[in-house]
PDB file of C-alpha atoms in Angstrom:
ATOM      1  CA  UNK M   1     -43.901 -32.398 -34.328  1.00 55.00           C
ATOM      2  CA  UNK M   2     -43.114 -35.211 -36.802  1.00 46.00           C
ATOM      3  CA  UNK M   3     -42.170 -32.644 -39.481  1.00 47.00           C
ATOM      4  CA  UNK M   4     -39.823 -30.874 -37.096  1.00 47.00           C
ATOM      5  CA  UNK M   5     -38.182 -34.155 -36.160  1.00 49.00           C
ATOM      6  CA  UNK M   6     -37.582 -35.051 -39.824  1.00 46.00           C
ATOM      7  CA  UNK M   7     -36.088 -31.618 -40.527  1.00 53.00           C
ATOM      8  CA  UNK M   8     -33.751 -31.864 -37.571  1.00 52.00           C
ATOM      9  CA  UNK M   9     -32.716 -35.352 -38.731  1.00 51.00           C
ATOM     10  CA  UNK M  10     -32.014 -33.991 -42.212  1.00 54.00           C
ATOM     11  CA  UNK M  11     -30.014 -31.141 -40.732  1.00 53.00           C
ATOM     12  CA  UNK M  12     -28.031 -33.588 -38.652  1.00 54.00           C
ATOM     13  CA  UNK M  13     -27.305 -35.775 -41.678  1.00 54.00           C
ATOM     14  CA  UNK M  14     -26.331 -32.688 -43.694  1.00 55.00           C
ATOM     15  CA  UNK M  15     -23.931 -31.568 -40.956  1.00 53.00           C
ATOM     16  CA  UNK M  16     -22.350 -35.028 -40.789  1.00 53.00           C
ATOM     17  CA  UNK M  17     -22.048 -35.135 -44.602  1.00 54.00           C
ATOM     18  CA  UNK M  18     -20.482 -31.656 -44.723  1.00 52.00           C
ATOM     19  CA  UNK M  19     -17.972 -32.610 -42.031  1.00 52.00           C
ATOM     20  CA  UNK M  20     -17.165 -35.871 -43.839  1.00 49.00           C
ATOM     21  CA  UNK M  21     -16.645 -34.103 -47.169  1.00 49.00           C
ATOM     22  CA  UNK M  22     -14.505 -31.441 -45.532  1.00 46.00           C
ATOM     23  CA  UNK M  23     -12.327 -34.111 -43.944  1.00 45.00           C
ATOM     24  CA  UNK M  24     -11.885 -35.832 -47.336  1.00 46.00           C
ATOM     25  CA  UNK M  25     -10.958 -32.506 -48.947  1.00 47.00           C
ATOM     26  CA  UNK M  26      -8.441 -31.680 -46.234  1.00 48.00           C
ATOM     27  CA  UNK M  27      -6.999 -35.199 -46.441  1.00 52.00           C
ATOM     28  CA  UNK M  28      -6.211 -34.502 -50.081  1.00 78.00           C
ATOM     29  CA  UNK M  29      -4.805 -31.044 -49.365  1.00 91.00           C
ATOM     30  CA  UNK M  30      -1.050 -30.876 -49.887  1.00 95.00           C
ATOM     31  CA  UNK M  31       1.115 -28.201 -48.302  1.00 96.00           C
ATOM     32  CA  UNK M  32       4.627 -27.912 -49.684  1.00 98.00           C
ATOM     33  CA  UNK M  33       7.563 -25.550 -49.133  1.00 98.00           C
ATOM     34  CA  UNK M  34       9.590 -23.740 -51.781  1.00 98.00           C
ATOM     35  CA  UNK M  35      12.965 -22.085 -51.210  1.00 98.00           C
ATOM     36  CA  UNK M  36      13.826 -19.164 -53.522  1.00 98.00           C
ATOM     37  CA  UNK M  37      17.375 -18.049 -54.341  1.00 97.00           C
ATOM     38  CA  UNK M  38      16.223 -14.447 -54.887  1.00 95.00           C
ATOM     39  CA  UNK M  39      13.949 -12.206 -52.882  1.00 93.00           C
ATOM     40  CA  UNK M  40      10.519 -10.891 -53.816  1.00 91.00           C
ATOM     41  CA  UNK M  41      11.954  -7.768 -55.502  1.00 86.00           C
ATOM     42  CA  UNK M  42      13.558  -9.781 -58.300  1.00 89.00           C
ATOM     43  CA  UNK M  43      11.496  -9.971 -61.523  1.00 90.00           C
ATOM     44  CA  UNK M  44      12.606 -13.581 -61.972  1.00 93.00           C
ATOM     45  CA  UNK M  45      11.106 -14.510 -58.566  1.00 96.00           C
ATOM     46  CA  UNK M  46       7.821 -12.814 -59.402  1.00 95.00           C
ATOM     47  CA  UNK M  47       7.480 -14.369 -62.836  1.00 96.00           C
ATOM     48  CA  UNK M  48       8.969 -17.836 -62.362  1.00 97.00           C
ATOM     49  CA  UNK M  49       8.518 -18.893 -58.741  1.00 98.00           C
ATOM     50  CA  UNK M  50       5.422 -16.901 -57.777  1.00 98.00           C
ATOM     51  CA  UNK M  51       3.843 -17.770 -61.131  1.00 98.00           C
ATOM     52  CA  UNK M  52       4.521 -21.472 -60.570  1.00 98.00           C
ATOM     53  CA  UNK M  53       3.058 -21.358 -57.046  1.00 98.00           C
ATOM     54  CA  UNK M  54      -0.101 -19.617 -58.280  1.00 98.00           C
ATOM     55  CA  UNK M  55      -0.590 -21.916 -61.275  1.00 98.00           C
ATOM     56  CA  UNK M  56      -0.125 -25.005 -59.109  1.00 97.00           C
ATOM     57  CA  UNK M  57      -2.763 -23.744 -56.706  1.00 96.00           C
ATOM     58  CA  UNK M  58      -5.192 -23.068 -59.573  1.00 97.00           C
ATOM     59  CA  UNK M  59      -4.530 -26.356 -61.393  1.00 97.00           C
ATOM     60  CA  UNK M  60      -5.227 -28.321 -58.198  1.00 96.00           C
ATOM     61  CA  UNK M  61      -8.334 -26.265 -57.313  1.00 95.00           C
ATOM     62  CA  UNK M  62      -6.568 -24.908 -54.269  1.00 95.00           C
ATOM     63  CA  UNK M  63      -5.496 -28.294 -52.867  1.00 95.00           C
ATOM     64  CA  UNK M  64      -1.771 -27.851 -53.487  1.00 96.00           C
ATOM     65  CA  UNK M  65      -0.515 -24.879 -51.517  1.00 95.00           C
ATOM     66  CA  UNK M  66       3.084 -23.766 -51.281  1.00 97.00           C
ATOM     67  CA  UNK M  67       4.706 -21.885 -48.425  1.00 97.00           C
ATOM     68  CA  UNK M  68       7.460 -19.583 -49.722  1.00 97.00           C
ATOM     69  CA  UNK M  69      10.858 -18.912 -48.113  1.00 98.00           C
ATOM     70  CA  UNK M  70      13.701 -16.865 -49.573  1.00 97.00           C
ATOM     71  CA  UNK M  71      17.429 -16.206 -49.309  1.00 96.00           C
ATOM     72  CA  UNK M  72      16.922 -14.506 -45.945  1.00 95.00           C
ATOM     73  CA  UNK M  73      16.246 -17.998 -44.504  1.00 97.00           C
ATOM     74  CA  UNK M  74      19.072 -19.887 -46.241  1.00 97.00           C
ATOM     75  CA  UNK M  75      21.802 -18.241 -48.339  1.00 94.00           C
ATOM     76  CA  UNK M  76      21.549 -18.893 -52.118  1.00 93.00           C
ATOM     77  CA  UNK M  77      24.813 -20.848 -52.356  1.00 92.00           C
ATOM     78  CA  UNK M  78      23.722 -23.227 -49.565  1.00 96.00           C
ATOM     79  CA  UNK M  79      20.188 -24.078 -50.674  1.00 98.00           C
ATOM     80  CA  UNK M  80      20.499 -27.334 -52.617  1.00 98.00           C
ATOM     81  CA  UNK M  81      21.402 -29.498 -49.621  1.00 97.00           C
ATOM     82  CA  UNK M  82      18.292 -28.631 -47.534  1.00 98.00           C
ATOM     83  CA  UNK M  83      16.094 -29.474 -50.537  1.00 98.00           C
ATOM     84  CA  UNK M  84      18.032 -32.700 -51.256  1.00 98.00           C
ATOM     85  CA  UNK M  85      17.531 -33.755 -47.632  1.00 98.00           C
ATOM     86  CA  UNK M  86      13.838 -32.827 -47.586  1.00 98.00           C
ATOM     87  CA  UNK M  87      13.842 -29.787 -45.275  1.00 98.00           C
ATOM     88  CA  UNK M  88      12.216 -27.981 -48.217  1.00 98.00           C
ATOM     89  CA  UNK M  89      10.231 -29.532 -51.060  1.00 98.00           C
ATOM     90  CA  UNK M  90      11.063 -27.213 -53.974  1.00 98.00           C
ATOM     91  CA  UNK M  91      14.039 -25.061 -54.921  1.00 98.00           C
ATOM     92  CA  UNK M  92      13.917 -22.142 -57.351  1.00 98.00           C
ATOM     93  CA  UNK M  93      17.491 -21.350 -58.301  1.00 98.00           C
ATOM     94  CA  UNK M  94      20.267 -21.234 -60.875  1.00 95.00           C
ATOM     95  CA  UNK M  95      22.792 -24.055 -61.253  1.00 94.00           C
ATOM     96  CA  UNK M  96      25.686 -21.615 -60.732  1.00 90.00           C
ATOM     97  CA  UNK M  97      24.599 -21.443 -57.083  1.00 92.00           C
ATOM     98  CA  UNK M  98      25.253 -25.154 -56.570  1.00 93.00           C
ATOM     99  CA  UNK M  99      27.963 -25.755 -59.152  1.00 83.00           C
ATOM    100  CA  UNK M 100      30.083 -27.603 -56.566  1.00 85.00           C
ATOM    101  CA  UNK M 101      27.314 -30.192 -56.132  1.00 88.00           C
ATOM    102  CA  UNK M 102      27.275 -31.660 -59.643  1.00 90.00           C
ATOM    103  CA  UNK M 103      25.467 -28.625 -61.062  1.00 91.00           C
ATOM    104  CA  UNK M 104      25.013 -29.908 -64.614  1.00 94.00           C
ATOM    105  CA  UNK M 105      22.367 -27.219 -65.189  1.00 95.00           C
ATOM    106  CA  UNK M 106      25.066 -24.581 -65.841  1.00 93.00           C
ATOM    107  CA  UNK M 107      25.492 -25.985 -69.360  1.00 94.00           C
ATOM    108  CA  UNK M 108      21.915 -24.973 -70.212  1.00 95.00           C
ATOM    109  CA  UNK M 109      22.951 -21.298 -70.294  1.00 93.00           C
ATOM    110  CA  UNK M 110      24.801 -21.915 -73.549  1.00 91.00           C
ATOM    111  CA  UNK M 111      21.662 -23.188 -75.305  1.00 93.00           C
ATOM    112  CA  UNK M 112      19.046 -21.242 -77.217  1.00 92.00           C
ATOM    113  CA  UNK M 113      15.968 -20.477 -75.135  1.00 89.00           C
ATOM    114  CA  UNK M 114      13.560 -22.928 -76.758  1.00 94.00           C
ATOM    115  CA  UNK M 115      11.733 -24.920 -74.057  1.00 96.00           C
ATOM    116  CA  UNK M 116       9.980 -27.299 -76.460  1.00 97.00           C
ATOM    117  CA  UNK M 117      13.180 -28.197 -78.320  1.00 97.00           C
ATOM    118  CA  UNK M 118      15.089 -28.645 -75.061  1.00 97.00           C
ATOM    119  CA  UNK M 119      12.546 -31.308 -74.100  1.00 98.00           C
ATOM    120  CA  UNK M 120      12.119 -32.851 -77.562  1.00 98.00           C
ATOM    121  CA  UNK M 121      15.899 -33.187 -78.031  1.00 98.00           C
ATOM    122  CA  UNK M 122      16.178 -35.279 -74.865  1.00 98.00           C
ATOM    123  CA  UNK M 123      18.421 -32.764 -73.062  1.00 98.00           C
ATOM    124  CA  UNK M 124      15.736 -31.981 -70.456  1.00 98.00           C
ATOM    125  CA  UNK M 125      15.452 -35.678 -69.519  1.00 98.00           C
ATOM    126  CA  UNK M 126      19.231 -36.107 -69.282  1.00 98.00           C
ATOM    127  CA  UNK M 127      19.491 -33.196 -66.845  1.00 98.00           C
ATOM    128  CA  UNK M 128      16.474 -34.473 -64.882  1.00 98.00           C
ATOM    129  CA  UNK M 129      17.893 -37.993 -64.446  1.00 98.00           C
ATOM    130  CA  UNK M 130      21.304 -36.634 -63.504  1.00 97.00           C
ATOM    131  CA  UNK M 131      19.910 -34.401 -60.732  1.00 98.00           C
ATOM    132  CA  UNK M 132      17.791 -37.281 -59.434  1.00 98.00           C
ATOM    133  CA  UNK M 133      20.817 -39.555 -59.175  1.00 97.00           C
ATOM    134  CA  UNK M 134      23.330 -37.007 -57.862  1.00 96.00           C
ATOM    135  CA  UNK M 135      21.229 -34.767 -55.623  1.00 97.00           C
ATOM    136  CA  UNK M 136      17.960 -36.593 -54.851  1.00 98.00           C
ATOM    137  CA  UNK M 137      15.949 -33.870 -56.609  1.00 98.00           C
ATOM    138  CA  UNK M 138      13.666 -34.024 -59.634  1.00 98.00           C
ATOM    139  CA  UNK M 139      13.687 -31.399 -62.354  1.00 98.00           C
ATOM    140  CA  UNK M 140      10.272 -29.726 -62.606  1.00 98.00           C
ATOM    141  CA  UNK M 141      11.107 -26.973 -65.068  1.00 98.00           C
ATOM    142  CA  UNK M 142      13.882 -25.128 -66.893  1.00 98.00           C
ATOM    143  CA  UNK M 143      12.821 -21.521 -67.377  1.00 97.00           C
ATOM    144  CA  UNK M 144      14.578 -19.334 -69.965  1.00 93.00           C
ATOM    145  CA  UNK M 145      14.788 -15.832 -68.501  1.00 92.00           C
ATOM    146  CA  UNK M 146      16.305 -13.560 -71.129  1.00 88.00           C
ATOM    147  CA  UNK M 147      20.046 -13.114 -71.435  1.00 92.00           C
ATOM    148  CA  UNK M 148      22.903 -11.670 -69.378  1.00 94.00           C
ATOM    149  CA  UNK M 149      24.555  -8.271 -69.375  1.00 97.00           C
ATOM    150  CA  UNK M 150      26.908  -6.078 -67.336  1.00 98.00           C
ATOM    151  CA  UNK M 151      26.092  -2.920 -65.433  1.00 98.00           C
ATOM    152  CA  UNK M 152      28.871  -0.435 -64.603  1.00 98.00           C
ATOM    153  CA  UNK M 153      29.230   2.490 -62.215  1.00 98.00           C
ATOM    154  CA  UNK M 154      31.079   4.386 -64.952  1.00 97.00           C
ATOM    155  CA  UNK M 155      31.166   3.880 -68.726  1.00 97.00           C
ATOM    156  CA  UNK M 156      33.518   1.650 -70.694  1.00 98.00           C
ATOM    157  CA  UNK M 157      37.156   2.736 -70.968  1.00 98.00           C
ATOM    158  CA  UNK M 158      38.587   4.484 -74.042  1.00 97.00           C
ATOM    159  CA  UNK M 159      39.520   0.996 -75.276  1.00 97.00           C
ATOM    160  CA  UNK M 160      35.925  -0.158 -74.813  1.00 98.00           C
ATOM    161  CA  UNK M 161      36.665  -2.503 -71.906  1.00 98.00           C
ATOM    162  CA  UNK M 162      36.571  -2.554 -68.077  1.00 98.00           C
ATOM    163  CA  UNK M 163      40.260  -3.247 -67.472  1.00 98.00           C
ATOM    164  CA  UNK M 164      41.327  -2.946 -63.829  1.00 98.00           C
ATOM    165  CA  UNK M 165      37.767  -2.870 -62.457  1.00 98.00           C
ATOM    166  CA  UNK M 166      36.154  -5.189 -59.909  1.00 98.00           C
ATOM    167  CA  UNK M 167      33.026  -6.837 -61.347  1.00 98.00           C
ATOM    168  CA  UNK M 168      30.562  -8.952 -59.374  1.00 98.00           C
ATOM    169  CA  UNK M 169      29.782 -12.354 -60.855  1.00 96.00           C
ATOM    170  CA  UNK M 170      29.262 -15.994 -59.912  1.00 89.00           C
ATOM    171  CA  UNK M 171      31.786 -18.506 -61.324  1.00 88.00           C
ATOM    172  CA  UNK M 172      30.258 -18.900 -64.814  1.00 89.00           C
ATOM    173  CA  UNK M 173      30.806 -15.167 -65.427  1.00 95.00           C
ATOM    174  CA  UNK M 174      34.453 -15.099 -64.366  1.00 96.00           C
ATOM    175  CA  UNK M 175      36.107 -15.721 -67.734  1.00 97.00           C
ATOM    176  CA  UNK M 176      33.784 -13.195 -69.409  1.00 97.00           C
ATOM    177  CA  UNK M 177      34.748 -10.611 -66.759  1.00 98.00           C
ATOM    178  CA  UNK M 178      38.453 -11.379 -67.206  1.00 98.00           C
ATOM    179  CA  UNK M 179      38.180 -11.317 -71.025  1.00 98.00           C
ATOM    180  CA  UNK M 180      37.991  -7.502 -70.897  1.00 98.00           C
ATOM    181  CA  UNK M 181      40.461  -7.051 -68.039  1.00 98.00           C
ATOM    182  CA  UNK M 182      38.140  -7.140 -65.027  1.00 98.00           C
ATOM    183  CA  UNK M 183      38.593  -8.865 -61.659  1.00 98.00           C
ATOM    184  CA  UNK M 184      35.683 -11.103 -60.548  1.00 98.00           C
ATOM    185  CA  UNK M 185      34.091 -10.632 -57.107  1.00 98.00           C
ATOM    186  CA  UNK M 186      31.530 -13.179 -55.831  1.00 95.00           C
ATOM    187  CA  UNK M 187      28.591 -11.525 -54.049  1.00 93.00           C
ATOM    188  CA  UNK M 188      24.938 -12.396 -53.456  1.00 88.00           C
ATOM    189  CA  UNK M 189      22.424 -10.422 -55.507  1.00 89.00           C
ATOM    190  CA  UNK M 190      21.126  -8.639 -52.430  1.00 89.00           C
ATOM    191  CA  UNK M 191      24.614  -7.221 -51.713  1.00 95.00           C
ATOM    192  CA  UNK M 192      25.178  -5.624 -55.143  1.00 97.00           C
ATOM    193  CA  UNK M 193      23.545  -2.249 -54.389  1.00 98.00           C
ATOM    194  CA  UNK M 194      25.610  -1.456 -51.296  1.00 98.00           C
ATOM    195  CA  UNK M 195      28.807  -2.830 -52.897  1.00 98.00           C
ATOM    196  CA  UNK M 196      28.334  -0.508 -55.892  1.00 98.00           C
ATOM    197  CA  UNK M 197      27.436   2.405 -53.631  1.00 98.00           C
ATOM    198  CA  UNK M 198      30.534   1.934 -51.433  1.00 98.00           C
ATOM    199  CA  UNK M 199      32.894   1.263 -54.347  1.00 97.00           C
ATOM    200  CA  UNK M 200      33.595  -2.320 -53.293  1.00 98.00           C
ATOM    201  CA  UNK M 201      32.777  -3.243 -56.901  1.00 98.00           C
ATOM    202  CA  UNK M 202      32.728  -1.208 -60.116  1.00 98.00           C
ATOM    203  CA  UNK M 203      30.075  -3.257 -61.895  1.00 98.00           C
ATOM    204  CA  UNK M 204      28.079  -6.470 -61.929  1.00 98.00           C
ATOM    205  CA  UNK M 205      27.029  -9.287 -64.244  1.00 97.00           C
ATOM    206  CA  UNK M 206      23.341 -10.221 -64.029  1.00 94.00           C
ATOM    207  CA  UNK M 207      20.368 -11.234 -66.180  1.00 91.00           C
ATOM    208  CA  UNK M 208      19.265  -8.273 -68.280  1.00 91.00           C
ATOM    209  CA  UNK M 209      16.330  -7.482 -66.032  1.00 88.00           C
ATOM    210  CA  UNK M 210      16.570  -6.655 -62.339  1.00 90.00           C
ATOM    211  CA  UNK M 211      18.327  -3.284 -62.282  1.00 94.00           C
ATOM    212  CA  UNK M 212      14.954  -1.544 -62.043  1.00 95.00           C
ATOM    213  CA  UNK M 213      13.545  -3.477 -59.092  1.00 91.00           C
ATOM    214  CA  UNK M 214      16.841  -3.503 -57.199  1.00 93.00           C
ATOM    215  CA  UNK M 215      17.291   0.225 -57.988  1.00 96.00           C
ATOM    216  CA  UNK M 216      20.814  -0.330 -59.273  1.00 97.00           C
ATOM    217  CA  UNK M 217      20.262   2.640 -61.610  1.00 97.00           C
ATOM    218  CA  UNK M 218      20.826   4.805 -58.525  1.00 98.00           C
ATOM    219  CA  UNK M 219      24.412   3.559 -58.139  1.00 98.00           C
ATOM    220  CA  UNK M 220      25.363   2.439 -61.680  1.00 98.00           C
ATOM    221  CA  UNK M 221      25.240   4.670 -64.748  1.00 97.00           C
ATOM    222  CA  UNK M 222      25.603   2.204 -67.603  1.00 98.00           C
ATOM    223  CA  UNK M 223      24.181  -1.007 -69.091  1.00 98.00           C
ATOM    224  CA  UNK M 224      26.564  -2.810 -71.449  1.00 98.00           C
ATOM    225  CA  UNK M 225      25.160  -4.441 -74.557  1.00 97.00           C
ATOM    226  CA  UNK M 226      24.756  -6.655 -76.555  1.00 96.00           C
ATOM    227  CA  UNK M 227      23.487  -9.184 -74.038  1.00 95.00           C
ATOM    228  CA  UNK M 228      25.062 -12.655 -74.063  1.00 94.00           C
ATOM    229  CA  UNK M 229      24.303 -16.250 -73.074  1.00 92.00           C
ATOM    230  CA  UNK M 230      20.850 -17.479 -72.091  1.00 91.00           C
ATOM    231  CA  UNK M 231      19.679 -17.444 -68.493  1.00 92.00           C
ATOM    232  CA  UNK M 232      18.185 -20.830 -67.531  1.00 95.00           C
ATOM    233  CA  UNK M 233      16.486 -20.937 -64.135  1.00 97.00           C
ATOM    234  CA  UNK M 234      15.540 -24.205 -62.440  1.00 98.00           C
ATOM    235  CA  UNK M 235      12.721 -25.439 -60.248  1.00 98.00           C
ATOM    236  CA  UNK M 236      13.789 -28.666 -58.554  1.00 98.00           C
ATOM    237  CA  UNK M 237      11.783 -30.880 -56.190  1.00 99.00           C
ATOM    238  CA  UNK M 238      12.904 -33.250 -53.454  1.00 98.00           C
ATOM    239  CA  UNK M 239      12.679 -36.677 -55.114  1.00 98.00           C
ATOM    240  CA  UNK M 240      11.322 -38.535 -52.068  1.00 98.00           C
ATOM    241  CA  UNK M 241       8.535 -35.987 -51.622  1.00 98.00           C
ATOM    242  CA  UNK M 242       7.686 -36.145 -55.331  1.00 98.00           C
ATOM    243  CA  UNK M 243       7.440 -39.948 -55.213  1.00 98.00           C
ATOM    244  CA  UNK M 244       5.297 -39.819 -52.056  1.00 97.00           C
ATOM    245  CA  UNK M 245       2.536 -37.868 -53.811  1.00 97.00           C
ATOM    246  CA  UNK M 246      -0.274 -39.637 -55.649  1.00 95.00           C
ATOM    247  CA  UNK M 247      -0.041 -39.870 -59.439  1.00 96.00           C
ATOM    248  CA  UNK M 248      -2.668 -37.169 -60.006  1.00 95.00           C
ATOM    249  CA  UNK M 249      -0.691 -34.623 -57.991  1.00 96.00           C
ATOM    250  CA  UNK M 250       2.602 -35.624 -59.615  1.00 98.00           C
ATOM    251  CA  UNK M 251       1.019 -35.154 -63.035  1.00 98.00           C
ATOM    252  CA  UNK M 252      -0.346 -31.731 -62.076  1.00 98.00           C
ATOM    253  CA  UNK M 253       3.084 -30.559 -60.896  1.00 98.00           C
ATOM    254  CA  UNK M 254       4.839 -31.782 -64.058  1.00 98.00           C
ATOM    255  CA  UNK M 255       2.207 -30.318 -66.388  1.00 98.00           C
ATOM    256  CA  UNK M 256       2.262 -26.932 -64.648  1.00 98.00           C
ATOM    257  CA  UNK M 257       6.061 -26.978 -64.929  1.00 98.00           C
ATOM    258  CA  UNK M 258       5.940 -27.747 -68.661  1.00 98.00           C
ATOM    259  CA  UNK M 259       3.360 -25.061 -69.488  1.00 98.00           C
ATOM    260  CA  UNK M 260       5.023 -22.497 -67.226  1.00 98.00           C
ATOM    261  CA  UNK M 261       8.311 -22.908 -69.143  1.00 98.00           C
ATOM    262  CA  UNK M 262       6.591 -21.663 -72.302  1.00 96.00           C
ATOM    263  CA  UNK M 263       4.849 -18.789 -70.512  1.00 96.00           C
ATOM    264  CA  UNK M 264       8.091 -17.616 -68.866  1.00 96.00           C
ATOM    265  CA  UNK M 265       9.950 -17.754 -72.190  1.00 93.00           C
ATOM    266  CA  UNK M 266       7.362 -15.397 -73.713  1.00 91.00           C
ATOM    267  CA  UNK M 267       6.892 -13.069 -70.772  1.00 94.00           C
ATOM    268  CA  UNK M 268      10.536 -12.658 -69.691  1.00 91.00           C
ATOM    269  CA  UNK M 269      11.455 -11.157 -73.080  1.00 86.00           C
ATOM    270  CA  UNK M 270       8.767  -8.513 -72.567  1.00 89.00           C
ATOM    271  CA  UNK M 271       9.957  -7.788 -69.013  1.00 91.00           C
ATOM    272  CA  UNK M 272      13.452  -6.998 -70.344  1.00 90.00           C
ATOM    273  CA  UNK M 273      12.046  -4.674 -73.026  1.00 92.00           C
ATOM    274  CA  UNK M 274       9.790  -2.857 -70.552  1.00 94.00           C
ATOM    275  CA  UNK M 275      12.638  -2.488 -68.076  1.00 95.00           C
ATOM    276  CA  UNK M 276      14.923  -0.999 -70.737  1.00 96.00           C
ATOM    277  CA  UNK M 277      12.325   1.677 -71.467  1.00 97.00           C
ATOM    278  CA  UNK M 278      12.086   2.573 -67.764  1.00 97.00           C
ATOM    279  CA  UNK M 279      15.868   2.609 -67.251  1.00 98.00           C
ATOM    280  CA  UNK M 280      16.297   4.903 -70.273  1.00 97.00           C
ATOM    281  CA  UNK M 281      13.884   7.352 -68.618  1.00 97.00           C
ATOM    282  CA  UNK M 282      15.788   7.086 -65.318  1.00 97.00           C
ATOM    283  CA  UNK M 283      19.033   8.057 -67.033  1.00 97.00           C
ATOM    284  CA  UNK M 284      20.831   4.693 -67.011  1.00 98.00           C
ATOM    285  CA  UNK M 285      22.456   4.747 -70.442  1.00 98.00           C
ATOM    286  CA  UNK M 286      23.492   1.928 -72.782  1.00 98.00           C
ATOM    287  CA  UNK M 287      27.042   1.545 -74.083  1.00 98.00           C
ATOM    288  CA  UNK M 288      27.875  -0.991 -76.760  1.00 98.00           C
ATOM    289  CA  UNK M 289      30.818  -3.336 -76.936  1.00 98.00           C
ATOM    290  CA  UNK M 290      32.756  -3.458 -80.191  1.00 98.00           C
ATOM    291  CA  UNK M 291      32.111  -6.635 -82.218  1.00 98.00           C
ATOM    292  CA  UNK M 292      35.583  -7.924 -81.253  1.00 98.00           C
ATOM    293  CA  UNK M 293      35.043  -7.274 -77.528  1.00 98.00           C
ATOM    294  CA  UNK M 294      31.539  -8.728 -77.634  1.00 98.00           C
ATOM    295  CA  UNK M 295      32.935 -11.897 -79.193  1.00 97.00           C
ATOM    296  CA  UNK M 296      35.502 -12.129 -76.369  1.00 98.00           C
ATOM    297  CA  UNK M 297      32.774 -11.844 -73.714  1.00 98.00           C
ATOM    298  CA  UNK M 298      30.256 -14.142 -75.404  1.00 95.00           C
ATOM    299  CA  UNK M 299      32.746 -16.852 -76.453  1.00 95.00           C
ATOM    300  CA  UNK M 300      34.540 -16.953 -73.112  1.00 96.00           C
ATOM    301  CA  UNK M 301      31.190 -17.232 -71.288  1.00 95.00           C
ATOM    302  CA  UNK M 302      29.926 -20.111 -73.458  1.00 93.00           C
ATOM    303  CA  UNK M 303      33.283 -21.934 -73.468  1.00 94.00           C
ATOM    304  CA  UNK M 304      33.454 -21.710 -69.672  1.00 93.00           C
ATOM    305  CA  UNK M 305      30.046 -23.335 -69.271  1.00 93.00           C
ATOM    306  CA  UNK M 306      31.190 -26.407 -71.193  1.00 94.00           C
ATOM    307  CA  UNK M 307      34.476 -26.534 -69.286  1.00 93.00           C
ATOM    308  CA  UNK M 308      32.484 -26.373 -66.049  1.00 91.00           C
ATOM    309  CA  UNK M 309      30.159 -29.063 -67.348  1.00 92.00           C
ATOM    310  CA  UNK M 310      33.076 -31.367 -68.083  1.00 92.00           C
ATOM    311  CA  UNK M 311      34.733 -30.685 -64.714  1.00 91.00           C
ATOM    312  CA  UNK M 312      31.565 -31.226 -62.697  1.00 90.00           C
ATOM    313  CA  UNK M 313      29.859 -33.948 -64.661  1.00 93.00           C
ATOM    314  CA  UNK M 314      32.221 -35.558 -67.178  1.00 92.00           C
ATOM    315  CA  UNK M 315      30.919 -37.297 -70.292  1.00 94.00           C
ATOM    316  CA  UNK M 316      27.279 -36.380 -69.667  1.00 96.00           C
ATOM    317  CA  UNK M 317      28.156 -32.754 -70.416  1.00 95.00           C
ATOM    318  CA  UNK M 318      29.742 -33.735 -73.744  1.00 95.00           C
ATOM    319  CA  UNK M 319      26.612 -35.744 -74.559  1.00 96.00           C
ATOM    320  CA  UNK M 320      24.430 -32.664 -73.991  1.00 97.00           C
ATOM    321  CA  UNK M 321      26.715 -30.527 -76.161  1.00 96.00           C
ATOM    322  CA  UNK M 322      26.577 -33.095 -78.991  1.00 97.00           C
ATOM    323  CA  UNK M 323      22.768 -33.276 -78.861  1.00 98.00           C
ATOM    324  CA  UNK M 324      22.522 -29.477 -78.708  1.00 96.00           C
ATOM    325  CA  UNK M 325      24.719 -29.163 -81.787  1.00 96.00           C
ATOM    326  CA  UNK M 326      22.717 -31.775 -83.723  1.00 97.00           C
ATOM    327  CA  UNK M 327      19.340 -30.275 -82.775  1.00 97.00           C
ATOM    328  CA  UNK M 328      20.291 -26.652 -83.488  1.00 95.00           C
ATOM    329  CA  UNK M 329      20.140 -25.600 -79.832  1.00 95.00           C
ATOM    330  CA  UNK M 330      23.761 -24.547 -79.489  1.00 89.00           C
ATOM    331  CA  UNK M 331      24.338 -20.794 -79.375  1.00 78.00           C
TER     332      UNK M 331
END
């Protein structure tokens, strides 16, 4: 009888201890929300955002969990404000989607994709502080995701351009589109397939991976090369939420962001190569711009980014350009 009583006491203590430990664990659990500018089909969402979410979960031993929402909840061009105000905690996006809201990040597309040098040069910190001050968000990572290219329903003209055609592109692409006689049309990524299919547009500018997952090869025959620019994707975090976390969690988030930049830089290059192989098999051919036409596209794209930087953000943009030139980051 005494033995039984002791065992039941031990069991009771064990149950209390287990409950207490569970309550401590749950008290330290953090659930956050991320808003993605692209849907789950996009390779950049899978690699950058989903990869970040998974790595954050692993690095925190499952304590930090992130609920994912996409462009079906809030349109890509309207996503910065809800993250600035705290309706969402993270934003995975491109600065072109919030250029009107002091989107200094557009200038990063004219830099070489070297995550370590972007940080070491001080450019990363400048962009981070600017976004904190202007938009109440903290920069968590800048993720190089290959380069940009054009896809066309039909091949280049006899002159090697796309004169008279309607080409989808956000504002940073507009001068590159116009440089070879095209007319820019602003559309969300999810609308490109049907717009190509219906003839609303004759082509589209996009990072040089995505045509496979979005099945654009079904409605566009040609990829135009060489690629140009350098796609720089951002993960931003609501500054108030970031500050509200304990130091350990803040450090985990920043370290995952830093390491994930390097991983994305490596892996995105391979994604583009693998996609090219698949698109070749599916009959989507490659046509090359002449050196003169490529220079028009590439130069007009890069020049536009710095013009945008100056318009949106003044002297800070010039400071970034100067540092980029001195550190060998300028394309």
